[in-house]
Amino acid sequence: MPAETTIRTVMSPGRYVQGPGAIAKVGEYLAAVGENPVLVADDVVWGFVGHDVEASLRGSGLPVHRDVFSGLATVGTIDRLVQVVADTGADVLVGLGGGSTIDAVKSAGHLAGIRWASVPTVASTDAPTSALAVVYTDEGAFLEYRFFPRNPDLVLIDSQVVANAPVKLLAAGVGDALATWLEARATAKSGSATMAGGLPTQAGTALARLSWDILWENALPALDAVRDHLVTPAVEKVIEANTLLSGLGFESGGLAAAHAIHNGLTAAPQAHGLAHGQKVNIGSLAQLVLEGAPTSEIRDFVEFTTRVGLPNTLTEIGLGVDDVDTLTAVAQAATVPSETIHSMPFAVRPADVVSALRSIEGFATRVRAQAGLPAPVKYVAGH
């Protein structure tokens, strides 16, 4: 819906650092942010970056205190981290890992009144750069967005670490980032407020478009390189598009239907276990349908995202066209008054969302068959 302000604003992290071997410099960059960091990472992440992080911090004269993260960014997890800050006297919280770890750190850092930094080990979401966090229930359903007055002081991403991670995580990041331009252009058209709290700037909208253009040109060769754990120029461009450009683009360009539908899908148990970007991709396709986008644009999106390895049918997220009750619950959650779907340049009702979601199954399946692409495979939660 149109914003009640004429103020335009853009937000960004204090410093963004990217490149192979960047993890070895994390101590150097953190030393400019605080003197007593607490590192938050799960056991898997710590297992493959912990040694380098410890060595870097010690080399910069910083103490090493690590807190074990497990699960999601829930209210309980965030409150526990606030207590960790109080117990350790930390002056900066550092999230190492994926989007949920980083969102929990941002939330806890804000509540504790200290600084925070993002050290993503995957390029699977655009969470690392933003001044907001997605908070979930203990069951994994979307609970709320939390907004902060500033972005992380530091975002540091080692492109070799990203290339060493499973390729499906980079593909999920492409799904999250592709939505950025689709939602930013809808927000610009409707004149709605962005997550930064004002109208979109030309910079925010342009960065959203740049992310889209880079991905269409580089995503497929980058994914091929990462399958062999290689860092190439295409990989560097996709990491930047997934992380920095998409992060700035969504925050200062605006969110719309794609992410609202993602949030609705978190309430569907059939889709549990799917990555954020996989569910967002379903939201992007549904948004294109809601917009009445040209058939050629929707067809190209289906073909491209199939090649990337992203779901674009209900079958691939554990649902079907006959699951009307579940799809209605998804649609109702996606259209609550606080949701970003109301940034679309027209009113969207729950029934519209249900129709859009049900319509993508047959269309996407037919497009894939005509293009000689694989047929959808049923997703089973927990599989």
PDB file of N, CA and C in Angstrom, residues 159-168 170-171 218-239 307-308:
ATOM      1  N   SER A 159      34.967 -16.359   0.063  1.00  0.00           N
ATOM      2  CA  SER A 159      34.382 -17.008  -1.117  1.00  0.00           C
ATOM      3  C   SER A 159      34.832 -18.454  -1.265  1.00  0.00           C
ATOM      4  N   GLN A 160      36.010 -18.812  -0.746  1.00  0.00           N
ATOM      5  CA  GLN A 160      36.417 -20.210  -0.814  1.00  0.00           C
ATOM      6  C   GLN A 160      35.604 -21.062   0.160  1.00  0.00           C
ATOM      7  N   VAL A 161      35.301 -20.515   1.324  1.00  0.00           N
ATOM      8  CA  VAL A 161      34.436 -21.228   2.267  1.00  0.00           C
ATOM      9  C   VAL A 161      33.066 -21.463   1.644  1.00  0.00           C
ATOM     10  N   VAL A 162      32.532 -20.450   0.961  1.00  0.00           N
ATOM     11  CA  VAL A 162      31.241 -20.604   0.275  1.00  0.00           C
ATOM     12  C   VAL A 162      31.333 -21.681  -0.804  1.00  0.00           C
ATOM     13  N   ALA A 163      32.429 -21.685  -1.554  1.00  0.00           N
ATOM     14  CA  ALA A 163      32.594 -22.665  -2.624  1.00  0.00           C
ATOM     15  C   ALA A 163      32.780 -24.080  -2.085  1.00  0.00           C
ATOM     16  N   ASN A 164      33.215 -24.204  -0.842  1.00  0.00           N
ATOM     17  CA  ASN A 164      33.389 -25.531  -0.233  1.00  0.00           C
ATOM     18  C   ASN A 164      32.072 -26.099   0.294  1.00  0.00           C
ATOM     19  N   ALA A 165      31.076 -25.239   0.454  1.00  0.00           N
ATOM     20  CA  ALA A 165      29.777 -25.669   0.986  1.00  0.00           C
ATOM     21  C   ALA A 165      28.967 -26.370  -0.103  1.00  0.00           C
ATOM     22  N   PRO A 166      27.926 -27.122   0.273  1.00  0.00           N
ATOM     23  CA  PRO A 166      27.094 -27.798  -0.736  1.00  0.00           C
ATOM     24  C   PRO A 166      26.513 -26.812  -1.737  1.00  0.00           C
ATOM     25  N   VAL A 167      26.520 -27.190  -3.015  1.00  0.00           N
ATOM     26  CA  VAL A 167      26.073 -26.301  -4.081  1.00  0.00           C
ATOM     27  C   VAL A 167      24.609 -25.919  -3.917  1.00  0.00           C
ATOM     28  N   LYS A 168      23.820 -26.760  -3.282  1.00  0.00           N
ATOM     29  CA  LYS A 168      22.392 -26.459  -3.124  1.00  0.00           C
ATOM     30  C   LYS A 168      22.179 -25.201  -2.292  1.00  0.00           C
ATOM     31  N   LEU A 170      24.149 -22.453  -2.365  1.00  0.00           N
ATOM     32  CA  LEU A 170      24.332 -21.316  -3.267  1.00  0.00           C
ATOM     33  C   LEU A 170      23.110 -21.170  -4.164  1.00  0.00           C
ATOM     34  N   ALA A 171      22.554 -22.295  -4.619  1.00  0.00           N
ATOM     35  CA  ALA A 171      21.343 -22.257  -5.445  1.00  0.00           C
ATOM     36  C   ALA A 171      20.184 -21.640  -4.675  1.00  0.00           C
ATOM     37  N   ASN A 218      25.397 -15.167 -14.630  1.00  0.00           N
ATOM     38  CA  ASN A 218      26.484 -15.893 -13.972  1.00  0.00           C
ATOM     39  C   ASN A 218      26.083 -17.084 -13.118  1.00  0.00           C
ATOM     40  N   ALA A 219      24.812 -17.240 -12.780  1.00  0.00           N
ATOM     41  CA  ALA A 219      24.430 -18.281 -11.817  1.00  0.00           C
ATOM     42  C   ALA A 219      24.784 -19.684 -12.295  1.00  0.00           C
ATOM     43  N   LEU A 220      24.482 -20.012 -13.528  1.00  0.00           N
ATOM     44  CA  LEU A 220      24.709 -21.389 -13.993  1.00  0.00           C
ATOM     45  C   LEU A 220      26.193 -21.753 -14.026  1.00  0.00           C
ATOM     46  N   PRO A 221      27.085 -20.924 -14.607  1.00  0.00           N
ATOM     47  CA  PRO A 221      28.511 -21.274 -14.535  1.00  0.00           C
ATOM     48  C   PRO A 221      29.060 -21.258 -13.114  1.00  0.00           C
ATOM     49  N   ALA A 222      28.524 -20.386 -12.255  1.00  0.00           N
ATOM     50  CA  ALA A 222      28.987 -20.353 -10.868  1.00  0.00           C
ATOM     51  C   ALA A 222      28.621 -21.641 -10.141  1.00  0.00           C
ATOM     52  N   LEU A 223      27.416 -22.124 -10.356  1.00  0.00           N
ATOM     53  CA  LEU A 223      27.000 -23.374  -9.720  1.00  0.00           C
ATOM     54  C   LEU A 223      27.849 -24.540 -10.204  1.00  0.00           C
ATOM     55  N   ASP A 224      28.188 -24.559 -11.475  1.00  0.00           N
ATOM     56  CA  ASP A 224      29.068 -25.615 -11.997  1.00  0.00           C
ATOM     57  C   ASP A 224      30.431 -25.565 -11.315  1.00  0.00           C
ATOM     58  N   ALA A 225      30.965 -24.354 -11.117  1.00  0.00           N
ATOM     59  CA  ALA A 225      32.271 -24.211 -10.469  1.00  0.00           C
ATOM     60  C   ALA A 225      32.224 -24.677  -9.018  1.00  0.00           C
ATOM     61  N   VAL A 226      31.164 -24.307  -8.313  1.00  0.00           N
ATOM     62  CA  VAL A 226      31.062 -24.660  -6.897  1.00  0.00           C
ATOM     63  C   VAL A 226      30.865 -26.163  -6.712  1.00  0.00           C
ATOM     64  N   ARG A 227      30.305 -26.839  -7.707  1.00  0.00           N
ATOM     65  CA  ARG A 227      30.218 -28.314  -7.618  1.00  0.00           C
ATOM     66  C   ARG A 227      31.608 -28.933  -7.487  1.00  0.00           C
ATOM     67  N   ASP A 228      32.616 -28.239  -8.025  1.00  0.00           N
ATOM     68  CA  ASP A 228      34.009 -28.695  -7.911  1.00  0.00           C
ATOM     69  C   ASP A 228      34.781 -27.868  -6.892  1.00  0.00           C
ATOM     70  N   HIS A 229      34.070 -27.088  -6.073  1.00  0.00           N
ATOM     71  CA  HIS A 229      34.656 -26.274  -4.998  1.00  0.00           C
ATOM     72  C   HIS A 229      35.671 -25.266  -5.522  1.00  0.00           C
ATOM     73  N   LEU A 230      35.367 -24.702  -6.694  1.00  0.00           N
ATOM     74  CA  LEU A 230      36.247 -23.722  -7.318  1.00  0.00           C
ATOM     75  C   LEU A 230      35.691 -22.312  -7.139  1.00  0.00           C
ATOM     76  N   VAL A 231      36.605 -21.347  -6.988  1.00  0.00           N
ATOM     77  CA  VAL A 231      36.228 -19.940  -6.969  1.00  0.00           C
ATOM     78  C   VAL A 231      36.633 -19.328  -8.304  1.00  0.00           C
ATOM     79  N   THR A 232      35.657 -18.866  -9.049  1.00  0.00           N
ATOM     80  CA  THR A 232      35.878 -18.220 -10.340  1.00  0.00           C
ATOM     81  C   THR A 232      35.265 -16.823 -10.288  1.00  0.00           C
ATOM     82  N   PRO A 233      35.536 -15.987 -11.298  1.00  0.00           N
ATOM     83  CA  PRO A 233      34.873 -14.673 -11.328  1.00  0.00           C
ATOM     84  C   PRO A 233      33.351 -14.773 -11.266  1.00  0.00           C
ATOM     85  N   ALA A 234      32.781 -15.789 -11.900  1.00  0.00           N
ATOM     86  CA  ALA A 234      31.324 -15.958 -11.850  1.00  0.00           C
ATOM     87  C   ALA A 234      30.869 -16.256 -10.422  1.00  0.00           C
ATOM     88  N   VAL A 235      31.631 -17.069  -9.701  1.00  0.00           N
ATOM     89  CA  VAL A 235      31.289 -17.382  -8.310  1.00  0.00           C
ATOM     90  C   VAL A 235      31.338 -16.121  -7.454  1.00  0.00           C
ATOM     91  N   GLU A 236      32.381 -15.315  -7.617  1.00  0.00           N
ATOM     92  CA  GLU A 236      32.486 -14.075  -6.844  1.00  0.00           C
ATOM     93  C   GLU A 236      31.303 -13.150  -7.123  1.00  0.00           C
ATOM     94  N   LYS A 237      30.907 -13.060  -8.391  1.00  0.00           N
ATOM     95  CA  LYS A 237      29.779 -12.189  -8.742  1.00  0.00           C
ATOM     96  C   LYS A 237      28.482 -12.682  -8.120  1.00  0.00           C
ATOM     97  N   VAL A 238      28.270 -13.999  -8.123  1.00  0.00           N
ATOM     98  CA  VAL A 238      27.031 -14.546  -7.572  1.00  0.00           C
ATOM     99  C   VAL A 238      27.005 -14.391  -6.054  1.00  0.00           C
ATOM    100  N   ILE A 239      28.142 -14.596  -5.390  1.00  0.00           N
ATOM    101  CA  ILE A 239      28.192 -14.385  -3.934  1.00  0.00           C
ATOM    102  C   ILE A 239      27.825 -12.942  -3.608  1.00  0.00           C
ATOM    103  N   ARG A 307      16.868 -24.957 -14.130  1.00  0.00           N
ATOM    104  CA  ARG A 307      18.298 -25.211 -14.397  1.00  0.00           C
ATOM    105  C   ARG A 307      19.154 -24.891 -13.172  1.00  0.00           C
ATOM    106  N   VAL A 308      18.745 -23.882 -12.400  1.00  0.00           N
ATOM    107  CA  VAL A 308      19.464 -23.544 -11.164  1.00  0.00           C
ATOM    108  C   VAL A 308      19.290 -24.647 -10.119  1.00  0.00           C
TER     109      VAL A 308
END
